[in-house]
CSV table of C-alpha atoms in Angstrom, one decimal:
chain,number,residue,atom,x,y,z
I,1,UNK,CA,96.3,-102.7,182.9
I,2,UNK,CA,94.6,-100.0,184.6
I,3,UNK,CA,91.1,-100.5,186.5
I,4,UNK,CA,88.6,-98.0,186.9
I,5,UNK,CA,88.9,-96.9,190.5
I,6,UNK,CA,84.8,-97.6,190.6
I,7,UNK,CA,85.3,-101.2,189.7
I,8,UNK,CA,88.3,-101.9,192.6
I,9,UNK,CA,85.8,-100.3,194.9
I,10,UNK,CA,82.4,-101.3,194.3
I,11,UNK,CA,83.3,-104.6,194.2
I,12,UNK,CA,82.7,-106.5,197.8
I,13,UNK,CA,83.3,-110.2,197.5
I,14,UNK,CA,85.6,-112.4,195.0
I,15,UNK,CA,84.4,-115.5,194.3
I,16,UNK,CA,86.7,-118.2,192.6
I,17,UNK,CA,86.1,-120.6,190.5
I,18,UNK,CA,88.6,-123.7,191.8
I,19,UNK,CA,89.5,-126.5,189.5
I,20,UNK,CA,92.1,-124.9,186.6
I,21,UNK,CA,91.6,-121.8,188.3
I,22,UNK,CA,93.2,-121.6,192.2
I,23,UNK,CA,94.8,-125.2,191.6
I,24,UNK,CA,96.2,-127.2,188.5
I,25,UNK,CA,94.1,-130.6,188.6
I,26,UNK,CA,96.2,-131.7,185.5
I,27,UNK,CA,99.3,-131.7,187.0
I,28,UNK,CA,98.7,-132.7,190.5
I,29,UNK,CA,96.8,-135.8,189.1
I,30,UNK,CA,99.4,-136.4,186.7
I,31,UNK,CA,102.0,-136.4,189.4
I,32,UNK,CA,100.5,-138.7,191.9
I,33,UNK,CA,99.6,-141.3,188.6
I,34,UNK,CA,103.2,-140.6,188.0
I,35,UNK,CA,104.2,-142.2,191.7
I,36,UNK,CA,101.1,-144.8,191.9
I,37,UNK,CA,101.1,-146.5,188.3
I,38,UNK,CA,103.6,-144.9,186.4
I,39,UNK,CA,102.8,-147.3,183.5
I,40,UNK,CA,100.0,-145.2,183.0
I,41,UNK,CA,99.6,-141.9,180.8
I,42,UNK,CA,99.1,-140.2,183.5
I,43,UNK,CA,97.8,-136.5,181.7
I,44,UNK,CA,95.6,-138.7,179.2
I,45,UNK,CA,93.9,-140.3,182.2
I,46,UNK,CA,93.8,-136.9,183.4
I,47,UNK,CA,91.8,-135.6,180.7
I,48,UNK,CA,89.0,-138.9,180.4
I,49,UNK,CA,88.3,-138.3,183.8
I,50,UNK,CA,88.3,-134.3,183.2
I,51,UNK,CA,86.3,-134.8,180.3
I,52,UNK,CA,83.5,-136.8,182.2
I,53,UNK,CA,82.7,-134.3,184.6
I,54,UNK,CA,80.6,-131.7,182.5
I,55,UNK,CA,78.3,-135.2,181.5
I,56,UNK,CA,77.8,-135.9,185.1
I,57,UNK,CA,76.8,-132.5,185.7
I,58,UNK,CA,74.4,-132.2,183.2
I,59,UNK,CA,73.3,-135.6,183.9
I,60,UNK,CA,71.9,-133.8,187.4
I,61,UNK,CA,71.1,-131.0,186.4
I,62,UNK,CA,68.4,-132.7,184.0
I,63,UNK,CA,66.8,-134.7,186.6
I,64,UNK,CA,68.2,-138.2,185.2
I,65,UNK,CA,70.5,-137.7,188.5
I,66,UNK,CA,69.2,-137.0,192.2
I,67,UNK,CA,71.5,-134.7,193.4
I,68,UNK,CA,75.1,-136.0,193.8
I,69,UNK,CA,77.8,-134.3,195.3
I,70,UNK,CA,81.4,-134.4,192.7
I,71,UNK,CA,82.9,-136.3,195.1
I,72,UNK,CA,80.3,-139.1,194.1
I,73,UNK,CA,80.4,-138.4,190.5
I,74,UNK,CA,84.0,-138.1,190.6
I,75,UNK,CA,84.1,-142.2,191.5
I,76,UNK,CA,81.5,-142.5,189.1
I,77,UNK,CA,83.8,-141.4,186.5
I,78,UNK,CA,86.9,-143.1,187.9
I,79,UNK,CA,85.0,-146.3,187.8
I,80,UNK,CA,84.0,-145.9,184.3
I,81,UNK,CA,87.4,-145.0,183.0
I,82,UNK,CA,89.7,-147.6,184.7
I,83,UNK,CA,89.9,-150.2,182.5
I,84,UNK,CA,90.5,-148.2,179.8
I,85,UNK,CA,93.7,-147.7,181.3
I,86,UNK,CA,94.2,-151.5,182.4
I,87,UNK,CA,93.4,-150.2,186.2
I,88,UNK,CA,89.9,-152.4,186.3
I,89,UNK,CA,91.5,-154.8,188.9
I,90,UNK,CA,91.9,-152.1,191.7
I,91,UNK,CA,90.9,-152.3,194.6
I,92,UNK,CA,87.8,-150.4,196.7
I,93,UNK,CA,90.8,-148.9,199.1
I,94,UNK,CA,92.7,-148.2,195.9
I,95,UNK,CA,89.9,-146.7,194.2
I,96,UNK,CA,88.9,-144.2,197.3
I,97,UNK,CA,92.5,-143.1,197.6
I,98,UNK,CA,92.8,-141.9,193.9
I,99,UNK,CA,89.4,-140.1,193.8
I,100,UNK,CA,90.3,-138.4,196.6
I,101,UNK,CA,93.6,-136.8,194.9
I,102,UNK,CA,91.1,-133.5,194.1
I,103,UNK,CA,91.0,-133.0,197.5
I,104,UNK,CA,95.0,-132.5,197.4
I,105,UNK,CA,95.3,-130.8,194.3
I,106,UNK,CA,98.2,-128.2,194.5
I,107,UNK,CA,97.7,-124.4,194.2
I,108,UNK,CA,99.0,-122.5,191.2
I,109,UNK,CA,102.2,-120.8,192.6
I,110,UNK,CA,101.2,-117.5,192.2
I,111,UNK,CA,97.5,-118.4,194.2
I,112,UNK,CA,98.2,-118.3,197.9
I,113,UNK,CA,99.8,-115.1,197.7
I,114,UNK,CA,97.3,-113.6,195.5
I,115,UNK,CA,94.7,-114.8,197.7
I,116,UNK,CA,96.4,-113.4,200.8
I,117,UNK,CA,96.6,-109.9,199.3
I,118,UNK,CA,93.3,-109.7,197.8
I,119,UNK,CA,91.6,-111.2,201.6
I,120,UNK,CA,93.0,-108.1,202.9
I,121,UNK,CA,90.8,-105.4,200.9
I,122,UNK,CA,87.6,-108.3,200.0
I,123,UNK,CA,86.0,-111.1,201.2
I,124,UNK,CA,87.5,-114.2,199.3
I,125,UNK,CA,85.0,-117.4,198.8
I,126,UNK,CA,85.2,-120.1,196.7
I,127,UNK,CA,82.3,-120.7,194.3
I,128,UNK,CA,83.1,-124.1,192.4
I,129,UNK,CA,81.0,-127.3,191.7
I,130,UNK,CA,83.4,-129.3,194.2
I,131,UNK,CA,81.6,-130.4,197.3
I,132,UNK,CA,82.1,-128.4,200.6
I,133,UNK,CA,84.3,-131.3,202.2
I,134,UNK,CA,86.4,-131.3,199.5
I,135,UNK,CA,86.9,-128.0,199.0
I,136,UNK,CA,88.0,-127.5,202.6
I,137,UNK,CA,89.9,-130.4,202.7
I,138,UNK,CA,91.8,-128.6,199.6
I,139,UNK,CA,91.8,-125.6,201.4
I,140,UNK,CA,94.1,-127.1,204.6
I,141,UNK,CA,96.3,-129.0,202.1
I,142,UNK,CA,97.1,-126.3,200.1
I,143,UNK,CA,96.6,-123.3,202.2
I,144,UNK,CA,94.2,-121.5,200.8
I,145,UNK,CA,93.0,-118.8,202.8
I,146,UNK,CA,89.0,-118.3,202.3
I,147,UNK,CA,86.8,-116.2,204.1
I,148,UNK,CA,84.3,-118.9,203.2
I,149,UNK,CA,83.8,-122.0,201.4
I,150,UNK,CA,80.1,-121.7,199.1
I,151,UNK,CA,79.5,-124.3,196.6
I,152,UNK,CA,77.0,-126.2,194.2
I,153,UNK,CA,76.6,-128.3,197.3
I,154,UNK,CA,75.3,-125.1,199.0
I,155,UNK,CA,72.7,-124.0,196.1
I,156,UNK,CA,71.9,-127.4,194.9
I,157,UNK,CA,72.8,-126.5,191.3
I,158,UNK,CA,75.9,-126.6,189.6
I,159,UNK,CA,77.6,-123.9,187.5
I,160,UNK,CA,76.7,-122.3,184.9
I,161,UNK,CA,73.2,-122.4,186.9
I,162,UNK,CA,72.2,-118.9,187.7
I,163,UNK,CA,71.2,-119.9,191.2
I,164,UNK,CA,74.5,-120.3,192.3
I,165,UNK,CA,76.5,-116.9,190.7
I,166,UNK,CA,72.8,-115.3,192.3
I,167,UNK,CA,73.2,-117.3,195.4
I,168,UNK,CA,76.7,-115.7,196.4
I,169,UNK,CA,75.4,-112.3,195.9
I,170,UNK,CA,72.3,-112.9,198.2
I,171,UNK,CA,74.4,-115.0,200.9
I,172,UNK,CA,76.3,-111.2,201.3
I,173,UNK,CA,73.0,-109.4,200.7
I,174,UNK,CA,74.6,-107.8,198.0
I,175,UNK,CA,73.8,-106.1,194.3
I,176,UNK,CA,75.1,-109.2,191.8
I,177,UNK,CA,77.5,-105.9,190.5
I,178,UNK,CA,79.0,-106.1,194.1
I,179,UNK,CA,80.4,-109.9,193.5
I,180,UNK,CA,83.2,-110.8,190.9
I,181,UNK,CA,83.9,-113.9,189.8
I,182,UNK,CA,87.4,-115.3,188.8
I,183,UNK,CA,88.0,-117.9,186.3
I,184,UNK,CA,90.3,-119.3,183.9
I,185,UNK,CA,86.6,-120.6,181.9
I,186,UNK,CA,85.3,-118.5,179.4
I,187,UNK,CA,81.8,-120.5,180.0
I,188,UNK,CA,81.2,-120.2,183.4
I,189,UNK,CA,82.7,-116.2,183.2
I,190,UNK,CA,79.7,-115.7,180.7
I,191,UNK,CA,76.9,-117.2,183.3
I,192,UNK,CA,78.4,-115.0,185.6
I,193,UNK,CA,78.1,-111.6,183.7
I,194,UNK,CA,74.8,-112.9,182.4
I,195,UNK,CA,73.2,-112.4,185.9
I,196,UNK,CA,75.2,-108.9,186.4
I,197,UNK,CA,78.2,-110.0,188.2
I,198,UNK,CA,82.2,-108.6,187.5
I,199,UNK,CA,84.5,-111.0,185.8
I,200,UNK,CA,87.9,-111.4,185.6
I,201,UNK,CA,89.7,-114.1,183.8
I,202,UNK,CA,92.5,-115.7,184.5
I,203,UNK,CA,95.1,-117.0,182.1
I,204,UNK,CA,95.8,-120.6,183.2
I,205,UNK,CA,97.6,-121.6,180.1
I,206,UNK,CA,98.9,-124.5,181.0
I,207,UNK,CA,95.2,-126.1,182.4
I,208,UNK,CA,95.9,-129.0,180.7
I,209,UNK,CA,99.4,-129.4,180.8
I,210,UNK,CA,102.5,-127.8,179.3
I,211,UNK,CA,102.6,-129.7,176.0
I,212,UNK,CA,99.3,-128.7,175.2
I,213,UNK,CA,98.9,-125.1,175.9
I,214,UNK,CA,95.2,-123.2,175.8
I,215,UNK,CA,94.7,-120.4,173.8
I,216,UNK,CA,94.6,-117.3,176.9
I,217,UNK,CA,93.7,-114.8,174.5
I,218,UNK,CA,91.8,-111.6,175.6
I,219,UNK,CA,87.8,-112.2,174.9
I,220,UNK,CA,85.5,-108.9,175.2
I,221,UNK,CA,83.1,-109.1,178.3
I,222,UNK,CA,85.1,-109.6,180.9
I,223,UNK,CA,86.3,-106.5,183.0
I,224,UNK,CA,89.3,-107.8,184.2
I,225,UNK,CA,91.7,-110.0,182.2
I,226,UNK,CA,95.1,-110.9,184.1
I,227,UNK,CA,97.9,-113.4,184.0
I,228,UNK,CA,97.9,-114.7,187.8
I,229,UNK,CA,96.0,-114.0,190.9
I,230,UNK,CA,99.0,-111.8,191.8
I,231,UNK,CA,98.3,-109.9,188.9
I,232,UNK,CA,94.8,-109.5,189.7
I,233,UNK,CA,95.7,-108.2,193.4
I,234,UNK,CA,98.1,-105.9,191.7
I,235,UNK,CA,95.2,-104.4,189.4
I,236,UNK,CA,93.1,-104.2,192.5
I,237,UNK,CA,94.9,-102.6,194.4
I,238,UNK,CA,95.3,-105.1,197.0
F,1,UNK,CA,91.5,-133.1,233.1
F,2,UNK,CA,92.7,-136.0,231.4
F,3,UNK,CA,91.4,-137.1,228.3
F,4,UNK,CA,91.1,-140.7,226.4
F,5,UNK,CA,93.5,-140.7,223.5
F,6,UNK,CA,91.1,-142.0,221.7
F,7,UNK,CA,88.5,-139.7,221.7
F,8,UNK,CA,91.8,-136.9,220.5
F,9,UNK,CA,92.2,-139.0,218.0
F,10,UNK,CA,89.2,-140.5,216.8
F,11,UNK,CA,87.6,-136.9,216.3
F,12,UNK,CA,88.4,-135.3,213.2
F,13,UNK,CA,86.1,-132.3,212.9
F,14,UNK,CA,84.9,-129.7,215.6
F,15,UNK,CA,82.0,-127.5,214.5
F,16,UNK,CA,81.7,-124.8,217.2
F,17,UNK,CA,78.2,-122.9,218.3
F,18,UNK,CA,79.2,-119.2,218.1
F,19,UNK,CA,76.6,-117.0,219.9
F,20,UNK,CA,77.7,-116.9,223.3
F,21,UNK,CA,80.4,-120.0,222.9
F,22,UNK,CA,82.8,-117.8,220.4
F,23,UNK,CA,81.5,-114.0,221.0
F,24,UNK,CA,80.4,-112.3,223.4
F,25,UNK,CA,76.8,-111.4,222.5
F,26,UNK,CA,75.9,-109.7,225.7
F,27,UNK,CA,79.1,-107.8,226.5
F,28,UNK,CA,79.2,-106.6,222.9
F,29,UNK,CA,76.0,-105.4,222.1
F,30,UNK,CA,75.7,-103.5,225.5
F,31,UNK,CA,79.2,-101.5,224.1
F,32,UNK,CA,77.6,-101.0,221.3
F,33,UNK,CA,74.3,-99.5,222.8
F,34,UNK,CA,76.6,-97.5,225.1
F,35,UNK,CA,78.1,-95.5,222.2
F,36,UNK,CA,74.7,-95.1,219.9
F,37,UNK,CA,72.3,-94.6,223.0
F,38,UNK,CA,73.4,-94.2,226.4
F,39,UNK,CA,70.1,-93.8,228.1
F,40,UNK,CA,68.9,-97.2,226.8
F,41,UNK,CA,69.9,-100.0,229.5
F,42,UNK,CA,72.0,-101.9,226.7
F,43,UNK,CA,71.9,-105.4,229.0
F,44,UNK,CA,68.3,-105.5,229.3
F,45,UNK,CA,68.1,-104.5,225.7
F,46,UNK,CA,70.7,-107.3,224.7
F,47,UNK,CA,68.7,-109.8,226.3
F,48,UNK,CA,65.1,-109.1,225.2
F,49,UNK,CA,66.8,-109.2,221.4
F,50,UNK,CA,68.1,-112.7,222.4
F,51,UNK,CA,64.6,-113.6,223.8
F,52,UNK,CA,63.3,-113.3,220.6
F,53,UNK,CA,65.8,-115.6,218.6
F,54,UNK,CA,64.3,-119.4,220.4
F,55,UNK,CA,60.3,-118.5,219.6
F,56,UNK,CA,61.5,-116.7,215.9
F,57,UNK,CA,63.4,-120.1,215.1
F,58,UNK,CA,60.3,-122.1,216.0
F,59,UNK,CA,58.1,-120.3,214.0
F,60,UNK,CA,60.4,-120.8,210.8
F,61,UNK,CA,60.5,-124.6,211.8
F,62,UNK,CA,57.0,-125.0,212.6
F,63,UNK,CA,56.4,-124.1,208.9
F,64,UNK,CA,54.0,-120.9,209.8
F,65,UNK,CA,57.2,-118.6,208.4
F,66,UNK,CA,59.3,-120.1,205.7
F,67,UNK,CA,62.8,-120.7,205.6
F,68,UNK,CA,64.0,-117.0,207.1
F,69,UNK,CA,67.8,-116.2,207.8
F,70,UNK,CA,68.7,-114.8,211.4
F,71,UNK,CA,69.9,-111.6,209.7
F,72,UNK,CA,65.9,-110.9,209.2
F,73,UNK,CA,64.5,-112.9,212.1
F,74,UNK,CA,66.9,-110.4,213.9
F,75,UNK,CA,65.2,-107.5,212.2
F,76,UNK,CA,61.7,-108.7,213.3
F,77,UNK,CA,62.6,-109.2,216.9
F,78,UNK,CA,64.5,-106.0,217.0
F,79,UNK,CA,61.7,-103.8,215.2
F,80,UNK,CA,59.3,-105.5,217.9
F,81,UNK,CA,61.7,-104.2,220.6
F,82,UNK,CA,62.6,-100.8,219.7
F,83,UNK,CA,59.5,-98.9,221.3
F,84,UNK,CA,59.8,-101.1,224.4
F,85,UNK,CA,63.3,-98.7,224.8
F,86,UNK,CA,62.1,-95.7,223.7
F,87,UNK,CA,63.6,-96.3,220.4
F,88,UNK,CA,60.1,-96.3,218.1
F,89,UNK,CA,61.6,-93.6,216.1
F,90,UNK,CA,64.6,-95.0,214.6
F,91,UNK,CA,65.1,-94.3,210.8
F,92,UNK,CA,65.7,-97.6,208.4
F,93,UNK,CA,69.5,-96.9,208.0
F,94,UNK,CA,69.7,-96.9,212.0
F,95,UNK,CA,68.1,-100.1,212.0
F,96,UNK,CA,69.9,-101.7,209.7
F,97,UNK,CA,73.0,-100.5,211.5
F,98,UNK,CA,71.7,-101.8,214.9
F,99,UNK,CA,70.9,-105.2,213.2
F,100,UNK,CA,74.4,-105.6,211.7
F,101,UNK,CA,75.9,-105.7,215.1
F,102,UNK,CA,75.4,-109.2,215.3
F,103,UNK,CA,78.2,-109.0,212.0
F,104,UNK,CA,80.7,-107.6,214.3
F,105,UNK,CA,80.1,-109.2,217.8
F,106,UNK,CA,84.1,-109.6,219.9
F,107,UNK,CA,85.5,-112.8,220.2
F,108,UNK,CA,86.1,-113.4,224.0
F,109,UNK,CA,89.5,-113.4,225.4
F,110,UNK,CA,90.9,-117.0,224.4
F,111,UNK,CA,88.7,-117.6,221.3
F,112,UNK,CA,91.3,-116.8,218.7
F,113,UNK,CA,94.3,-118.7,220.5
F,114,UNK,CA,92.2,-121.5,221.1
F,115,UNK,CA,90.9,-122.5,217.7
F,116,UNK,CA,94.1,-120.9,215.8
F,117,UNK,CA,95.5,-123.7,217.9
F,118,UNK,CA,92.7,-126.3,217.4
F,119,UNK,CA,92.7,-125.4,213.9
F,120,UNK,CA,96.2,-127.3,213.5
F,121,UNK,CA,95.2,-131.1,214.3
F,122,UNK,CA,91.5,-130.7,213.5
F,123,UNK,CA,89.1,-128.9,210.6
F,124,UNK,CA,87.1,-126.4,212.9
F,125,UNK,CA,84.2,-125.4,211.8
F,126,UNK,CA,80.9,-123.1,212.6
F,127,UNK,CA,77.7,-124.8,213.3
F,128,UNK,CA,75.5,-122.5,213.6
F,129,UNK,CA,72.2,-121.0,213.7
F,130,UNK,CA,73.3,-117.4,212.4
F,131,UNK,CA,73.7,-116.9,208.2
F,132,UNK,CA,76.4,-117.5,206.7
F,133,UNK,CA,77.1,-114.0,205.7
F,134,UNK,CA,76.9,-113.2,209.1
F,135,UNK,CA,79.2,-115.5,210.3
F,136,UNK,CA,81.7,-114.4,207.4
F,137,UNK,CA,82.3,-110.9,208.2
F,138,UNK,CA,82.0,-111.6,211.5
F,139,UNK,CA,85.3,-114.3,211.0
F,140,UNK,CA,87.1,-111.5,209.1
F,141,UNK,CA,86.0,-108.8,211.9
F,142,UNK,CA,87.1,-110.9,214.7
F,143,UNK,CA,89.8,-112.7,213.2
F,144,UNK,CA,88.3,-116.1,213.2
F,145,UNK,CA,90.3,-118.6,211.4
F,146,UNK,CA,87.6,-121.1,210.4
F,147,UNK,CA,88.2,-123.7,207.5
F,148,UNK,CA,84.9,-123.7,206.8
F,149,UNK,CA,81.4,-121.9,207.8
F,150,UNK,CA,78.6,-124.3,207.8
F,151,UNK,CA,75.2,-122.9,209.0
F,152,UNK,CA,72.0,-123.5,209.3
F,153,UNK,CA,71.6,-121.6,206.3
F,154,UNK,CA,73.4,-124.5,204.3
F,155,UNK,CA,71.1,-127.0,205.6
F,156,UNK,CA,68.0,-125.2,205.6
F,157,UNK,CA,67.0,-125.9,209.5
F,158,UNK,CA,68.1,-124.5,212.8
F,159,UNK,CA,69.5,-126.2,215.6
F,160,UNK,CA,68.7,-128.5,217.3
F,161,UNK,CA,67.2,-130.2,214.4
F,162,UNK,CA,69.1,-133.3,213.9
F,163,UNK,CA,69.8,-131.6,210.1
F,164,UNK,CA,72.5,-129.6,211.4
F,165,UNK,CA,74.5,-132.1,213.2
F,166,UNK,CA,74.0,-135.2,210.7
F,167,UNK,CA,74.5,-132.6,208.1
F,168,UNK,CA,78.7,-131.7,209.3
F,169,UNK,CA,79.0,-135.6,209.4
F,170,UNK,CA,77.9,-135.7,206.1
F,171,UNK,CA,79.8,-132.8,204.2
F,172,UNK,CA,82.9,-134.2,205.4
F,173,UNK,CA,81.5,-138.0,205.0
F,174,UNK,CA,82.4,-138.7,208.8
F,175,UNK,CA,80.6,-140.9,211.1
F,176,UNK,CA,78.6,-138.6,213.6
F,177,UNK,CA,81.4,-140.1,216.6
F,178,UNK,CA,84.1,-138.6,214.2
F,179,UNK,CA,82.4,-134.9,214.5
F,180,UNK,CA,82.5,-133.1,217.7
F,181,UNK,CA,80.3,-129.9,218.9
F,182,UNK,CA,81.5,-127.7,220.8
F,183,UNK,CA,78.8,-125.5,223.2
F,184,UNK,CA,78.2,-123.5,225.9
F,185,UNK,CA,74.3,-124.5,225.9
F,186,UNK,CA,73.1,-127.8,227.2
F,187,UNK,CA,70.1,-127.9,224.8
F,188,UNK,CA,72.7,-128.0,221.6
F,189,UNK,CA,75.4,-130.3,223.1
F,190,UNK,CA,71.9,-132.9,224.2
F,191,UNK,CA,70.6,-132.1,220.1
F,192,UNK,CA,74.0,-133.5,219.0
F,193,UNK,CA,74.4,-136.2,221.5
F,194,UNK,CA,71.5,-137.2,220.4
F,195,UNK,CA,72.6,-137.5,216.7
F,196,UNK,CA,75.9,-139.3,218.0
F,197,UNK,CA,78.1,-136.5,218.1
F,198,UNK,CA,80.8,-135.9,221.0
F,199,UNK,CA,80.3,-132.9,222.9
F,200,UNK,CA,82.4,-130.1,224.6
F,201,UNK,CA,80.9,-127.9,227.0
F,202,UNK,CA,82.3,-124.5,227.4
F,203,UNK,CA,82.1,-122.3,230.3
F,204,UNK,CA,80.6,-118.9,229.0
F,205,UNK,CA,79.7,-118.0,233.0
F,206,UNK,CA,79.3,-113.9,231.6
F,207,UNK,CA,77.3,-114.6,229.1
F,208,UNK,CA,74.4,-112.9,230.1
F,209,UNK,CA,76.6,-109.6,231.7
F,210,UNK,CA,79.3,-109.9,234.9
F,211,UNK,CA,75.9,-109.0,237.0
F,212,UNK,CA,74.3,-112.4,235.7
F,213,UNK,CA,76.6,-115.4,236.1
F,214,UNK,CA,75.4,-118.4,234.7
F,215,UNK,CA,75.3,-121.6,236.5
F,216,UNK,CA,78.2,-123.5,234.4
F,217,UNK,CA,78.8,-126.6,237.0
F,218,UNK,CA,79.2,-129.9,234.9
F,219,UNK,CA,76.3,-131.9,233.7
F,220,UNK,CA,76.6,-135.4,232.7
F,221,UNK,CA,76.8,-136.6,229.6
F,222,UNK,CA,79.3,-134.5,227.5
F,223,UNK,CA,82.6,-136.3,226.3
F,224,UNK,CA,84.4,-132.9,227.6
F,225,UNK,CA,84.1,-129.7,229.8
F,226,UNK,CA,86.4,-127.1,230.0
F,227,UNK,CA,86.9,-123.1,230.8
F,228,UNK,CA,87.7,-121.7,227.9
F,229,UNK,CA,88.9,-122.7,224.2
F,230,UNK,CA,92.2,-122.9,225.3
F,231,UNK,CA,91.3,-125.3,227.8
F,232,UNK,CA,90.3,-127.4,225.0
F,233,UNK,CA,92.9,-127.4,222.7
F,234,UNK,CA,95.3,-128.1,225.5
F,235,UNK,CA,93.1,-131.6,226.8
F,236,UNK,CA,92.5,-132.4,223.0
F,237,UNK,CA,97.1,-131.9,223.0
F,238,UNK,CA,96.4,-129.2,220.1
């Protein structure tokens, strides 16, 4: 894929979405259900608790919600979807330990040394609707290598809320054309080019596991469309 | 010195003032100065900028400005300044230039070491009152290997309003005893105290120029006091 040299050098600061995108969620959650109740399905109980997350969101984004960090709502999903599982009997300590398995989610293979090249030529930050506590906590565990951690908890408003793609671009004092966001969402890549930032997506075909494969199939809009963040750091020139 | 294993171990986060504690404020604006005007006396210049920063702050908190970042309560005190040096004339991109120096202030000597060593058995963090873009390029400048940059910025009020410090506690949902600042001003380390922080006072005797030495005898109250950052990874066994 060849980049318009303009594009490589206009562009100042990549900002990443996180979940799906630098680190698999699926499969790290999957593997420590696999060690802490391996009686359980452990992608299915992936994908409940996946699938309750955009609810909670909007459910504070409306108002119904004061603002709550995903670290809150997280629980508020864990709680909800236990017994479905025949996990209602566990135990606060229990509980506490397992939500916090998305601070330790592990990194896409290809992520920290795509993220190591591209620091080199921009300034990487993370722009994802985790909290700040858990995204540095991830960070340490995995090894990620910001520049600086920004999330929802910084803007008060969760993605695809134009306050936050806006907010990284006026945190830098930049143009929104001088920030690119990376993503393996098609959704939150459109709120981003909707307020004039770059986007790249990122083909994380196996989000949701390997037996169930997403469909990584170019869509127009975006500017940049690569397999791995190695792949985007070649393309960049970083 | 010796220090209570407990306190090592109880602490989990260190959120470091940077003006003055980390860089060299002083020393590095007065090189700059040297190189873009030589017949400007770059100390006295250095330190009527910093004058301004105390009484700017306390108009944003006092409500008569609104929330303002230190990048433009920088370019206030500065404009203010310029004819007092014989500098009324400056054109805007000179200004800005001038301004941005507080982007790419040195580290002094055993900053680096010191946290890259801290930064193994503890999150270090910033705390403070400078903008988080700010204190971004000025990690990647200076080589600063924070795992996260917290700012006043991200809690909307400048030290020492009791925001800032509750507000590390809270992003990383740690008791204010488990969060520890780290200072070379008495006013800051008393501000967290207050909150229930632990405190570390840093010798920065040339922070106000080798011709100025500041008085940096011990003062009751802080948990620690050491020379330099080194000095406090090795009592805190980092």
């Amino acid at each position: 894929m060849s980049v318009p040299t303009d594009l490589a050098s206009s562009v100042r600061v990549l900002a990443f979405d996180i979940f799906g995108t630098v680190v698999d969620w699926h499969g790290s959650i999957v593997q420590e259900m696999a060690q802490l109740h391996p009686e359980v399905d452990g992608g299915a109980f992936a994908r409940a608790w996946r699938e309750g997350y955009k609810p909670a969101m909007a459910r504070v984004m409306s108002g119904e919600l004061g603002w709550t960090r995903i670290d809150d709502l997280h629980r508020m999903i864990l709680d909800d979807i236990l017994p479905r599982f025949g996990l209602a009997g566990l135990a606060e300590a229990e509980r506490a330990h397992i939500n916090h398995v998305w601070h330790r989610l592990h990194p896409w293979m290809d992520s920290v040394e795509g993220l190591t090249r591209l620091k080199r030529r921009y300034t990487i930050c993370t722009l994802s609707n985790g909290n700040i506590g858990l995204l540095t906590n991830m960070a340490k565990s995995a090894g990620l290598p910001w520049d600086c951690i920004l999330s929802a908890e910084v803007f008060r408003a969760y993605k695809p809320d134009p306050a936050t793609y806006l907010g990284v671009a006026r945190v830098f004092d930049l143009a929104p054309g001088q920030v690119m966001l990376v993503a393996a969402h098609h959704e939150d890549l459109a709120g981003a080019r909707a307020c004039g930032l770059r986007t790249a997506y990122v083909e994380r075909q196996f989000e949701f596991g390997t037996s169930d494969p997403k469909d990584v199939s170019p869509q127009p809009g975006n500017d940049l469309h690569c397999e791995s963040l190695v792949a985007l750091a070649d393309v960049l020139g970083a």
